[in-house]
Structure formats: structure tokens, C-alpha cells
mmCIF file of C-alpha atoms in Angstrom:
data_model
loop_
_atom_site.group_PDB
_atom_site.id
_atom_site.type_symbol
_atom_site.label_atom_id
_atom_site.label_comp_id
_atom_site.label_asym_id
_atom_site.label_seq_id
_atom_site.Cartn_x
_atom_site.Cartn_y
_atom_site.Cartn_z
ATOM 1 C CA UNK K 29 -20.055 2.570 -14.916
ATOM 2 C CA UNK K 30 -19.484 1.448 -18.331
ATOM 3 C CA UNK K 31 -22.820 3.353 -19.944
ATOM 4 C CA UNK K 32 -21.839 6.382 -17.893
ATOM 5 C CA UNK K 33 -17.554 6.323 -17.822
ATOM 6 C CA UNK K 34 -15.911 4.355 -21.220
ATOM 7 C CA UNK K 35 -18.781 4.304 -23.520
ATOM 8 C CA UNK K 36 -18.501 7.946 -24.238
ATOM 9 C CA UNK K 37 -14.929 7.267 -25.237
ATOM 10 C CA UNK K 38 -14.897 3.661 -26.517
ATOM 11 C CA UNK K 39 -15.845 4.720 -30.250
ATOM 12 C CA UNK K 40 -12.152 6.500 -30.355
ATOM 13 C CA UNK K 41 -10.046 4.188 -29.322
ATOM 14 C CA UNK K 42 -9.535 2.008 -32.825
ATOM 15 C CA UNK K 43 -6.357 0.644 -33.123
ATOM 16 C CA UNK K 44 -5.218 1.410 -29.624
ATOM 17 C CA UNK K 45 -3.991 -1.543 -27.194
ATOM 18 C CA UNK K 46 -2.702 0.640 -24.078
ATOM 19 C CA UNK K 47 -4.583 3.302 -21.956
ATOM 20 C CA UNK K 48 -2.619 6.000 -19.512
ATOM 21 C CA UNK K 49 -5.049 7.135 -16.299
ATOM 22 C CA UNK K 50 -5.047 10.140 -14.779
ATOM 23 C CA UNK K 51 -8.166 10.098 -12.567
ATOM 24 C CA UNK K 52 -9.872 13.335 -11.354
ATOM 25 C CA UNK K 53 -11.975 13.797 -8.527
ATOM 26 C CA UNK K 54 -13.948 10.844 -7.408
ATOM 27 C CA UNK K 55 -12.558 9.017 -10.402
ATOM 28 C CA UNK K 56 -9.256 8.138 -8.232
ATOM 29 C CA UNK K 57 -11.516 5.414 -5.979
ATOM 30 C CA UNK K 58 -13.131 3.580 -9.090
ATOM 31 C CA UNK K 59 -10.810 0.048 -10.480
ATOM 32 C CA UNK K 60 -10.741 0.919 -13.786
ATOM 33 C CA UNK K 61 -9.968 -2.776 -14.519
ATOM 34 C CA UNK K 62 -13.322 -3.838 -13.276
ATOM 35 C CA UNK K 63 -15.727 -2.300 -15.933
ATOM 36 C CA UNK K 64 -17.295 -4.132 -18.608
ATOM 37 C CA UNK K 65 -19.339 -3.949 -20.916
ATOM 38 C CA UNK K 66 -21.928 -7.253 -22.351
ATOM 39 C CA UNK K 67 -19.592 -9.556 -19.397
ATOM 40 C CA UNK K 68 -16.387 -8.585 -21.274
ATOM 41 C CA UNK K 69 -13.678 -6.393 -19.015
ATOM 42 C CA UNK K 70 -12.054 -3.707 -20.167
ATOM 43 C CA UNK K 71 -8.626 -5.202 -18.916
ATOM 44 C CA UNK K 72 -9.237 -7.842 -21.089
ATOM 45 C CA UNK K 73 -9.157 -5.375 -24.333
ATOM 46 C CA UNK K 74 -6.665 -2.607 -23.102
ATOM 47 C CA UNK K 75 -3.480 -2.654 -21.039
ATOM 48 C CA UNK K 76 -4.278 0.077 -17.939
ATOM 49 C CA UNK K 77 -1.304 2.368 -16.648
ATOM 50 C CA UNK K 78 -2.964 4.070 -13.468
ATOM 51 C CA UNK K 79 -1.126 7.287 -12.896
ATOM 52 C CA UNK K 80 -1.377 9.847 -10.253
ATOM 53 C CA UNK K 81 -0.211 12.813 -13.796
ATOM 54 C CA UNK K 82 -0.657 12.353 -17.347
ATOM 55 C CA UNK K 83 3.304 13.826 -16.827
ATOM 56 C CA UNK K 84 4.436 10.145 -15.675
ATOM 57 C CA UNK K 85 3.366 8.960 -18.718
ATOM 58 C CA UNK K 86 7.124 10.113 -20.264
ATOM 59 C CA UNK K 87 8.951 9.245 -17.544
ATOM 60 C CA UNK K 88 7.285 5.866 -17.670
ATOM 61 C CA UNK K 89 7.724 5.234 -21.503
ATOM 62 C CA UNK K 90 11.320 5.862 -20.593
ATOM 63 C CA UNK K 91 11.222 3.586 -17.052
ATOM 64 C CA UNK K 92 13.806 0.577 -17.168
ATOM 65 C CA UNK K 93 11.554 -2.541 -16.322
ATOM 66 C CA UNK K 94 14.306 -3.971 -13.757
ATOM 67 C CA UNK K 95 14.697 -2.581 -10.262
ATOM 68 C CA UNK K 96 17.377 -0.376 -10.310
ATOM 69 C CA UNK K 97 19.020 -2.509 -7.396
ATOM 70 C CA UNK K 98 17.616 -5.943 -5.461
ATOM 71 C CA UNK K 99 17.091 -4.862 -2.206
ATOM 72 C CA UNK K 100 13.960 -5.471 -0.507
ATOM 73 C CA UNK K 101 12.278 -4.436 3.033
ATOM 74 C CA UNK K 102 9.369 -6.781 4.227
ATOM 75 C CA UNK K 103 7.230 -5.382 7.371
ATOM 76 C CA UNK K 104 4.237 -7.800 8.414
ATOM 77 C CA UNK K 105 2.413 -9.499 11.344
ATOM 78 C CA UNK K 106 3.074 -6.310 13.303
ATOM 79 C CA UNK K 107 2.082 -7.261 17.202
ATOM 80 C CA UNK K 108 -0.031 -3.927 17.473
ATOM 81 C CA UNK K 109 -0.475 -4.459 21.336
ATOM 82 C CA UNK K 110 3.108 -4.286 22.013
ATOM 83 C CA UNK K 111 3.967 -2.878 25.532
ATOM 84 C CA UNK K 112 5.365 0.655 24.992
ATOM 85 C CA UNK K 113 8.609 -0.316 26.872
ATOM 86 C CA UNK K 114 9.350 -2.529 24.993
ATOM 87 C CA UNK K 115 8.952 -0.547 21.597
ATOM 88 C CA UNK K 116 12.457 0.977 23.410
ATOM 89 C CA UNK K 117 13.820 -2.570 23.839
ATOM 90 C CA UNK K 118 13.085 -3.494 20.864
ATOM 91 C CA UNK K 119 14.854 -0.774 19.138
ATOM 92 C CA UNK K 120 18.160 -0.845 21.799
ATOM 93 C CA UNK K 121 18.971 -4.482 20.669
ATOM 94 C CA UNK K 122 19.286 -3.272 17.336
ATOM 95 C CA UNK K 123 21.301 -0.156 17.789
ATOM 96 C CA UNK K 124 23.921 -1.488 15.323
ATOM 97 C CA UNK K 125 22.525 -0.374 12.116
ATOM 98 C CA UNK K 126 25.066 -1.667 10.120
ATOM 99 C CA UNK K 127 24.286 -5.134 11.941
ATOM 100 C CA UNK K 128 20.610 -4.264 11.341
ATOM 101 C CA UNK K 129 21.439 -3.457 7.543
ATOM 102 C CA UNK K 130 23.140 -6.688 6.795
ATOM 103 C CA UNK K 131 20.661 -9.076 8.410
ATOM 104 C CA UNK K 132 19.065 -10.995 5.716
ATOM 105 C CA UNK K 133 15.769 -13.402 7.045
ATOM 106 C CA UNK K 134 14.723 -16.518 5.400
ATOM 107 C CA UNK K 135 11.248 -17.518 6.782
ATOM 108 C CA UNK K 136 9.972 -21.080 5.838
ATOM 109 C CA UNK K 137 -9.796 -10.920 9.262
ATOM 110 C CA UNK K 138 -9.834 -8.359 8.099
ATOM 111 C CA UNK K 139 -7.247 -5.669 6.833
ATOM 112 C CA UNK K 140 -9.667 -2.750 7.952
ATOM 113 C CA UNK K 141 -9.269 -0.023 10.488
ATOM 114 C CA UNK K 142 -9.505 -2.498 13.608
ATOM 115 C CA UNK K 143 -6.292 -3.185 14.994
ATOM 116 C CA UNK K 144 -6.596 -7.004 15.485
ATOM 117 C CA UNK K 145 -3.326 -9.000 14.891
ATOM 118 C CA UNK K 146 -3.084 -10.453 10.790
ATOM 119 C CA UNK K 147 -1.816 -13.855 11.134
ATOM 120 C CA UNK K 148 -2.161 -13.793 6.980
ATOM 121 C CA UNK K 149 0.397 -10.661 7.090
ATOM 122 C CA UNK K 150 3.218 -12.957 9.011
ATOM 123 C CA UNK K 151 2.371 -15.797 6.138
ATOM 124 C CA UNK K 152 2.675 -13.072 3.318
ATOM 125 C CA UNK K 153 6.101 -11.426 4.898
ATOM 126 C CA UNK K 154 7.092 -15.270 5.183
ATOM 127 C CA UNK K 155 6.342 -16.655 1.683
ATOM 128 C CA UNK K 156 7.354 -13.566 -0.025
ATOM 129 C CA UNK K 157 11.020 -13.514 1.562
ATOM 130 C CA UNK K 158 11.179 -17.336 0.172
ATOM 131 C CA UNK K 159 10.326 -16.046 -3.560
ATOM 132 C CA UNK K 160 12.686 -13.057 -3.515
ATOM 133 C CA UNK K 161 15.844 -14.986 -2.116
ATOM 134 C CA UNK K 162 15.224 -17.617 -4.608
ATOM 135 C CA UNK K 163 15.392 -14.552 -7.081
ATOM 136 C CA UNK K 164 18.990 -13.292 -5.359
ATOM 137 C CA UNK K 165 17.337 -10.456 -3.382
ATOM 138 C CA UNK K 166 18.985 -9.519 -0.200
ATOM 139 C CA UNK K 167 16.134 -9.304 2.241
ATOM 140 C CA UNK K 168 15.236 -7.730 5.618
ATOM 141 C CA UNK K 169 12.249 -8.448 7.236
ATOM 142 C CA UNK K 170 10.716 -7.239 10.124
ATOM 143 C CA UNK K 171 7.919 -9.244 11.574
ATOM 144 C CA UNK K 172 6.360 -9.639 14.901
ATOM 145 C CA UNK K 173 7.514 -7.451 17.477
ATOM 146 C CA UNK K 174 10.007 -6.022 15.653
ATOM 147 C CA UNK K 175 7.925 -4.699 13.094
ATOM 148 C CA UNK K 176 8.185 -1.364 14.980
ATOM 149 C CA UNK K 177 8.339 2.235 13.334
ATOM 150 C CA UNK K 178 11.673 2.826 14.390
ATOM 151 C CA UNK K 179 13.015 0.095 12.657
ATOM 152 C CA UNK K 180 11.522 1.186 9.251
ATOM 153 C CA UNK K 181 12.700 4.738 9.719
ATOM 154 C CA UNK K 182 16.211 3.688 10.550
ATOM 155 C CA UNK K 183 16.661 1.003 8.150
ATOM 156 C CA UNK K 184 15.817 3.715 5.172
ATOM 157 C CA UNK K 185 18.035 6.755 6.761
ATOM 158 C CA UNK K 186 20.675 6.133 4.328
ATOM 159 C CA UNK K 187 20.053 3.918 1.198
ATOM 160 C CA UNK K 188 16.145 3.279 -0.138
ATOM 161 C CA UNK K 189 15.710 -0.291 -1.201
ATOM 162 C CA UNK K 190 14.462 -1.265 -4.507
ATOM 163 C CA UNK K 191 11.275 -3.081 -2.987
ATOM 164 C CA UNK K 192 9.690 -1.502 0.040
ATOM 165 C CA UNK K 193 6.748 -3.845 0.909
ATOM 166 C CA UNK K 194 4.076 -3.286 4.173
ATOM 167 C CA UNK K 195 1.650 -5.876 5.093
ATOM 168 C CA UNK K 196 -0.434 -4.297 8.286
ATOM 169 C CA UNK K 197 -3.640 -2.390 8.952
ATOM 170 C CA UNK K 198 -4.199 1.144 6.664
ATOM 171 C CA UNK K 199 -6.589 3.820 7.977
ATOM 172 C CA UNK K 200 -8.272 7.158 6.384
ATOM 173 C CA UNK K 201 -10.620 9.364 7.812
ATOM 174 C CA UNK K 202 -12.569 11.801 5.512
ATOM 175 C CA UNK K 203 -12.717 15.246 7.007
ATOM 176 C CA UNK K 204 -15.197 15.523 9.356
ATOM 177 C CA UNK K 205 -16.155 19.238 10.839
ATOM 178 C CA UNK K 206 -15.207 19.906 14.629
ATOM 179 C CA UNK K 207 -19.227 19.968 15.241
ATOM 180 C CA UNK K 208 -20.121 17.421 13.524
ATOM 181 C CA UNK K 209 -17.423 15.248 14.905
ATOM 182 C CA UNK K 210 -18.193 15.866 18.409
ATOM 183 C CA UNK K 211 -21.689 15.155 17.450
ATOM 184 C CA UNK K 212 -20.557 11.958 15.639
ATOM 185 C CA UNK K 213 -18.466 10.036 17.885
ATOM 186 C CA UNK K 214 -18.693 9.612 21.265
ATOM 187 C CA UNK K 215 -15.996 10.381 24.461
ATOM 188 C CA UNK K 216 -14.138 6.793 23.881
ATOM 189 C CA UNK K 217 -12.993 8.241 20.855
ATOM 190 C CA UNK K 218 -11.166 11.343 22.017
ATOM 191 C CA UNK K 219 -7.797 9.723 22.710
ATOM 192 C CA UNK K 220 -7.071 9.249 18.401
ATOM 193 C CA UNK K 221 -9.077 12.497 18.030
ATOM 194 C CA UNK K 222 -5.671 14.139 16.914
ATOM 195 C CA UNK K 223 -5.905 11.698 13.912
ATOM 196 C CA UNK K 224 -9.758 11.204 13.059
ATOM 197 C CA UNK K 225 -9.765 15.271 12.872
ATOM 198 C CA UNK K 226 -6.710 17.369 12.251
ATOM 199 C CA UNK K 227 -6.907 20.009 9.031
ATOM 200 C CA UNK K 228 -3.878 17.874 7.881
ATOM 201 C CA UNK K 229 -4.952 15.134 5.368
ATOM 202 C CA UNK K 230 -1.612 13.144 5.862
ATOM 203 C CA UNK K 231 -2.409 13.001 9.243
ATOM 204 C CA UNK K 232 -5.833 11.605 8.663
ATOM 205 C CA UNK K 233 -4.416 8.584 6.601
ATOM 206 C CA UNK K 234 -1.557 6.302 7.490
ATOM 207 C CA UNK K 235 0.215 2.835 8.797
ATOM 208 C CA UNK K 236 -0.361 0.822 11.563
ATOM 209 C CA UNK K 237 3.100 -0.610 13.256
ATOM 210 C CA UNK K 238 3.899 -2.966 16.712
ATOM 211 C CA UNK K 239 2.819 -1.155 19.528
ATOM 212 C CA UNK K 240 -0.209 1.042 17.340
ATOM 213 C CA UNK K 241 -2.737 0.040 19.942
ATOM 214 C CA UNK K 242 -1.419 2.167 23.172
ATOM 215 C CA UNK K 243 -0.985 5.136 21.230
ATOM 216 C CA UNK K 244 -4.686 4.698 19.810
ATOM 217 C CA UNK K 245 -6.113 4.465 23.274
ATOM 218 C CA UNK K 246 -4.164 7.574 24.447
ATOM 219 C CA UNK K 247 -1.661 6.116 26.373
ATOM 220 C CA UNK K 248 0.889 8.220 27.043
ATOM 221 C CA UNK K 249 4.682 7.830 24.817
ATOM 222 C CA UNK K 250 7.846 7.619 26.396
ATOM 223 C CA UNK K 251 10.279 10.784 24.924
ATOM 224 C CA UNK K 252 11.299 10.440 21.814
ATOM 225 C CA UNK K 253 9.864 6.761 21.060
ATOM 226 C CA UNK K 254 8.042 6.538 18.277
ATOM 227 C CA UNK K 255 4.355 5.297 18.241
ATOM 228 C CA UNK K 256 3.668 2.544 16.051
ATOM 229 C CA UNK K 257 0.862 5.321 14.003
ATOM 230 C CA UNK K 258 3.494 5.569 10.638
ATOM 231 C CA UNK K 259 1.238 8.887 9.220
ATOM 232 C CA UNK K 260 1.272 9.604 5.854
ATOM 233 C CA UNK K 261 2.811 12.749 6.793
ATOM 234 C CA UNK K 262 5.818 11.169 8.524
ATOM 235 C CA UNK K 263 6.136 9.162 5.313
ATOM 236 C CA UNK K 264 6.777 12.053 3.105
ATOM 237 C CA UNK K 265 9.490 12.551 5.029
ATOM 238 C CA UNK K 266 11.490 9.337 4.894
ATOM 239 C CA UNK K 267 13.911 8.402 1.732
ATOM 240 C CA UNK K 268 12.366 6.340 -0.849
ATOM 241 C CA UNK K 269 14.692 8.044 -4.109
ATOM 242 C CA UNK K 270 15.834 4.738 -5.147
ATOM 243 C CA UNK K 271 12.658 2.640 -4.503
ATOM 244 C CA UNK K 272 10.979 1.227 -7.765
ATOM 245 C CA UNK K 273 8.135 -0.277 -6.336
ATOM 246 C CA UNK K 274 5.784 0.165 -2.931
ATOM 247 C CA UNK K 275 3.246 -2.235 -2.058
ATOM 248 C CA UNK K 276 0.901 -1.827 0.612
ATOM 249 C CA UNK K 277 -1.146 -4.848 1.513
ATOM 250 C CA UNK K 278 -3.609 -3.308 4.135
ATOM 251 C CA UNK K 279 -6.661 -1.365 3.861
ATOM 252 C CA UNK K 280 -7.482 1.638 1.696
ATOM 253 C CA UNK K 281 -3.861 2.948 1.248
ATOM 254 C CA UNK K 282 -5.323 4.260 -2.052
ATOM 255 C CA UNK K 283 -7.770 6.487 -0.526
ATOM 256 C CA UNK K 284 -7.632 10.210 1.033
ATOM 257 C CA UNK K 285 -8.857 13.834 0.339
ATOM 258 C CA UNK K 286 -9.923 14.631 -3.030
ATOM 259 C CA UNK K 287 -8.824 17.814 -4.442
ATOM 260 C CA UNK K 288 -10.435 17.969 -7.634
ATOM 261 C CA UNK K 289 -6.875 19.972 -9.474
ATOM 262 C CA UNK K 290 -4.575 17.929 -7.139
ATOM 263 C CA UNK K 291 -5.914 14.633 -7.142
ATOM 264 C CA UNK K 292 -6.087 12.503 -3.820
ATOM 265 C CA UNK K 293 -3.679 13.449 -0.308
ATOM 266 C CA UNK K 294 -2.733 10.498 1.051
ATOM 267 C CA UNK K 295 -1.025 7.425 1.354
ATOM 268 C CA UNK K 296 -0.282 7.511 -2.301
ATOM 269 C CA UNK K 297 1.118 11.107 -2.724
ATOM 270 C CA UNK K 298 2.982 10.871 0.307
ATOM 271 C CA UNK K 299 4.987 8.032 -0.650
ATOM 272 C CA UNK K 300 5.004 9.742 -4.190
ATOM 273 C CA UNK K 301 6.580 12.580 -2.237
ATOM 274 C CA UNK K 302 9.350 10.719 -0.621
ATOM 275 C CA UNK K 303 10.271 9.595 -3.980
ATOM 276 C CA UNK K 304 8.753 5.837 -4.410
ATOM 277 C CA UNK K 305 8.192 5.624 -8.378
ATOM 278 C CA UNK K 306 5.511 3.346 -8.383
ATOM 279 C CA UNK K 307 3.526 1.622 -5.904
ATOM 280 C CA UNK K 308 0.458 -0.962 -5.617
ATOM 281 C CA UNK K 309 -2.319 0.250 -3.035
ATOM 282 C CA UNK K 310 -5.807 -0.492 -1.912
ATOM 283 C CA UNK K 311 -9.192 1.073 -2.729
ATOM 284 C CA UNK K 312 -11.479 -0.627 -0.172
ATOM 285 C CA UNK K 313 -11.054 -3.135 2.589
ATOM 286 C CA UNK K 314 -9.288 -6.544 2.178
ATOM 287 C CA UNK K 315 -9.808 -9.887 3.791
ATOM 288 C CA UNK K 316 -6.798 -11.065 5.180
ATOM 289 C CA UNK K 317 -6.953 -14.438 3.490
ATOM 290 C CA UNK K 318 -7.275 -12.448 -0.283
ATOM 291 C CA UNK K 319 -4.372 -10.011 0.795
ATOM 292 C CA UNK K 320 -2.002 -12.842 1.496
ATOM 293 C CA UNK K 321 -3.448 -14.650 -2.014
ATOM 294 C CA UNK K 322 -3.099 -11.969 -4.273
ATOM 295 C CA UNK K 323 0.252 -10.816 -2.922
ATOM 296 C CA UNK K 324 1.619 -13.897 -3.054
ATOM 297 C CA UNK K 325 0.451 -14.720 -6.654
ATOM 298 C CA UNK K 326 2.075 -11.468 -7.761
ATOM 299 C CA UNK K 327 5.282 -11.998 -6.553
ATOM 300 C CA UNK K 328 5.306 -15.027 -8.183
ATOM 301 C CA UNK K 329 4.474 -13.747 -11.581
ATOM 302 C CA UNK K 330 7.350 -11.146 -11.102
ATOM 303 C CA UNK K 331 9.850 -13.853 -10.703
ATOM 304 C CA UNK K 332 8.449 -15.095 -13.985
ATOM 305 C CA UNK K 333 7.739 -12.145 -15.876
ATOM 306 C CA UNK K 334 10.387 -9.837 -14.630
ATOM 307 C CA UNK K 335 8.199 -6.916 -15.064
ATOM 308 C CA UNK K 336 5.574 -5.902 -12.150
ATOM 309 C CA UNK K 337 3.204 -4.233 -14.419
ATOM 310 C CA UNK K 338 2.833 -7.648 -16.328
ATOM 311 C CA UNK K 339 3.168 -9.493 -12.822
ATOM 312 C CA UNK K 340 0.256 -7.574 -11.669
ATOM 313 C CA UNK K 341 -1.767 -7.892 -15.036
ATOM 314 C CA UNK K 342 -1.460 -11.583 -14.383
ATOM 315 C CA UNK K 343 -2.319 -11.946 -10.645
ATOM 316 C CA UNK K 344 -4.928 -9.811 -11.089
ATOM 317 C CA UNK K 345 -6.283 -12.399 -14.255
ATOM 318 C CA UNK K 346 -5.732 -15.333 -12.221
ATOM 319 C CA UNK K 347 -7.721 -14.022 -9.002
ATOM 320 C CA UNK K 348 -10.486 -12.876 -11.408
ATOM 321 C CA UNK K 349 -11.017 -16.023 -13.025
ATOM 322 C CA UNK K 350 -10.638 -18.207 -9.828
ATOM 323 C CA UNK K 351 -13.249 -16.173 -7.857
ATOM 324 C CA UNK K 352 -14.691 -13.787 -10.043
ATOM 325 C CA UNK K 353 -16.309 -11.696 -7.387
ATOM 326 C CA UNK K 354 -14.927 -7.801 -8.105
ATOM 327 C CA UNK K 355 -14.503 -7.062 -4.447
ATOM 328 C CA UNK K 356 -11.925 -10.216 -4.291
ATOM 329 C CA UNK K 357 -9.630 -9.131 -6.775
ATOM 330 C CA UNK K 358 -10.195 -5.585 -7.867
ATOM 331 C CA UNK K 359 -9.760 -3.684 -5.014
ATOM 332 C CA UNK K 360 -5.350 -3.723 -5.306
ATOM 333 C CA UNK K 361 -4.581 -0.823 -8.682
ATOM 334 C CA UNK K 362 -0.807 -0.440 -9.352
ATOM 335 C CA UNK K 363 -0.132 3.013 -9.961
ATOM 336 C CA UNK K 364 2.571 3.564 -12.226
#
């Protein structure tokens, strides 16, 4: 990747410390931090802004590096099995909103397209909460059964917290033709057909939440419940205007549909869409145990450094040198 990708530019770049990305194409799946050249990384030489348009590049020069408020949502350990009925419950004992607002929570595999419970996702929501109340954050979490879809849309239907951070199972699904589909997978499959297939890329990528698993197996909703599948449509939706930062700890949240003018639909540019300004996300699949590590050491460095791009820099240093496999501590990119 080096001989093919930076060489070609590396003999202009005298004198220059920082580097903006704007990925085309296939260029959006590759960790730009991960090249090197003679066992020397290019993070190691350059500071890396991943962007999703060279555009962001003023609005970033001009970006405050505190959160423009401390409020933070946690969502993790999601039970994905949960009975639709009580997806309902669940939601009726927390009608009160303003109750549901003002709770504040003090806690002491695989992250790939199964939908097996995370028992490091609980652990991250858990030790997370911890480092942000320490930091005077007012904190909600949702964990367990009560890590629902309903309780994410109605905690953000009036104010967007600073921090919006999901710890769960991500899936994508490249576009596959009707034919070739039917040819491809077999009749056990036709129950999440609606989301392995549709035309709509933001249906094709999206969040897993309590109760996922009924839906996926085409059991049938009650009326206006929601399902526990959080699309990346649906996300585009919801009101993220005065989030600073999303981070997705599950699966491939930084993949989707390449358009090679428009750059990748999916996770990302939906929660670009409902007005998140930055957000860290996942090119490939994550081991549960490396998930809850990475995230953990990042939130740490924030509380340090104050400044997520350096927090990530760091975490992303310290994972490096402690296991120095690329799929271990690569595969999270902040986009900026």
C-alpha cells in the first residue's frame, strides 16, 4: 500500500506535519494510519484528519476542541433476544421522559454480524460511565434490557448530547442483485431479506438494539413498537445538531456503498446527516475483548488530553505498541 498509495506523494510533503483525508472510492475502507514504509508508520511522521469532504477541513480548523456541552448517552450489552412484549414494558416504565432525562447511572466474541450477547459491551458501557462522571459528565446509560431503540429515539427527541456512544453489533450488506441473491442464500434467510436486499443503502447498514433477534427471524412486531434493527436510515432521522462526537464500538460502522463522487452511504453519512460532527467507526470486525480495550484506553486519554483527536492518536499508539498486530488496533479511524 505504501509503494502503490503515499510513495507517489511522499516526495511533496517537506515541511508538512498534518495531513487532511478525503478518501475516494475504495480508498474510504483502507486505515490510513497503518501504512509504512521500511517498519516506520506513517502516523508516526504525520498527524491524520480522516474526513468524509476536503470542505470539513475549514470548519475543523475553526472546531472548538471542548464539547460544546457534557452530556453523554452510553448504550451497551443490549439483550438482543429480548421478548417482543417486553420491548413495550420496557418502554411503559419509562414513560416519564423527563424522569428518563434526569437519570444519571454510575456502574462499578465477536462484534460481527451474529447477534450473540457482548458481555465486553456491558464492561465498556460500565467503565466508561466511571471515567466520564469522574470528569463531571452527566450520564445516561442504557444497558441490558433497556438498551432498546425506543429509548435512544426518545432520549434524543429534544436536546442531542455532546457524547453519543453505542457499544452493540453493526451490520452492512453490499448490494447483492435479486437473482443472485436468491441464488446466494438459502430460504432461512428470507425473514431479514427486507434488509440483506432493499435498493436503499441505509437500509442495508445499521444497529443492533435489545430485542434485534425476533425481528431478524421474522417474527412478527406489535403496532407501533419499534424493532431493536436501529437502520442507518432511521438514524438520519434522529437529532444529533449538538453532538461533538459519535463512537460506535461494533462492527464495520465505517463501511457501506461506494459511490465513487459521493463517497460511502452508510453508517457514517447517516449520522453525518443527522448532524453528529465527528464520529469514531469501524472498518472490519472487532473482537469483543479489543473493542472494550481500545475504548476504554481512549476515554482515558480524553480525560487527560482534553482533546479526542489527541485521545485517539494516543490509544491508538498504545494498542499498536502493546500488540502490534494491524487488525488489533487499526481497524477504529476517527473521522473528523
Amino acid at each position: 500500500l505504501y509503494t502503490l498509495l503515499w510513495n507517489p506523494i511522499d516526495s511533496y510533503l517537506d515541511n508538512i506535519t498534518e495531513i487532511y483525508l478525503s478518501p475516494s472510492g475504495l480508498l474510504n475502507t483502507i486505515p490510513f494510519a497503518s501504512i509504512k514504509d521500511k517498519g516506520e508508520y506513517i502516523s508516526d511522521k504525520y498527524i491524520i484528519h480522516n474526513l468524509l469532504s476536503s470542505k470539513d477541513i475549514i470548519l475543523l480548523k475553526n472546531d472548538s476542541t471542548q464539547p460544546s456541552n457534557k452530556n453523554a448517552i452510553l448504550l451497551g450489552g443490549a439483550d438482543f433476544g429480548l421478548p417482543i412484549a417486553e420491548l413495550d414494558k420496557s418502554m411503559d416504565m419509562d414513560s416519564d421522559k423527563d424522569a428518563l432525562r434526569s437519570l444519571l447511572i454510575d456502574y462499578q466474541v465477536q462484534r460481527g454480524q451474529g447477534f450473540d450477547y457482548l458481555p465486553g459491551s456491558k464492561q465498556e458501557v460500565e467503565k466508561i460511565s466511571k471515567i466520564l462522571l469522574k470528569q463531571n459528565w452527566k450520564v445516561l446509560s442504557f444497558i441490558d434490557k433497556n438498551a432498546t431503540e425506543s429509548h435512544l429515539k426518545s432520549s434524543l427527541e429534544q436536546d442531542s448530547p455532546s457524547l453519543l456512544h453505542i457499544s452493540t453489533h453493526g451490520y452492512y450488506f453490499p448490494y447483492v442483485k435479486e437473482s443472485d441473491y436468491n441464488n446466494r442464500l438459502s430460504e432461512s434467510s428470507e425473514s431479514n431479506k427486507f434488509y440483506k436486499q432493499s435498493d436503499n443503502p441505509l437500509i442495508r447498514s445499521g444497529l443492533l438494539l435489545s430485542g434485534a433477534n425476533h425481528t431478524w427471524n421474522g417474527q412478527k412486531q406489535l403496532e407501533n413498537t419499534d424493532d431493536g434493527i436501529l437502520t442507518a436510515d432511521e438514524i438520519s432521522n434522529l437529532n444529533l445538531m449538538n453532538t461533538d462526537l459519535v463512537v460506535l464500538s461494533a462492527c464495520e460502522t465505517g463501511l457501506g456503498d461506494v459511490n465513487y463522487s459521493e463517497g460511502v452511504y452508510g453508517l457514517q453519512r447517516a449520522f453525518r446527516l443527522a448532524g453528529a460532527k465527528s464520529m469514531i467507526v469501524s472498518l472490519w470486525k472487532v473482537s469483543d475483548k479489543d473493542a472494550l480495550e481500545f475504548m476504554v484506553e481512549f476515554y482515558q486519554q480524553w480525560a487527560i488530553y482534553k482533546n479526542k483527536k489527541e485521545a485517539f492518536d494516543k490509544a491508538q499508539t498504545k494498542m499498536r505498541k502493546k500488540y502490534n498486530e494491524v487488525k488489533r488496533w487499526a481497524g477504529f479511524i476517527l473521522i473528523e
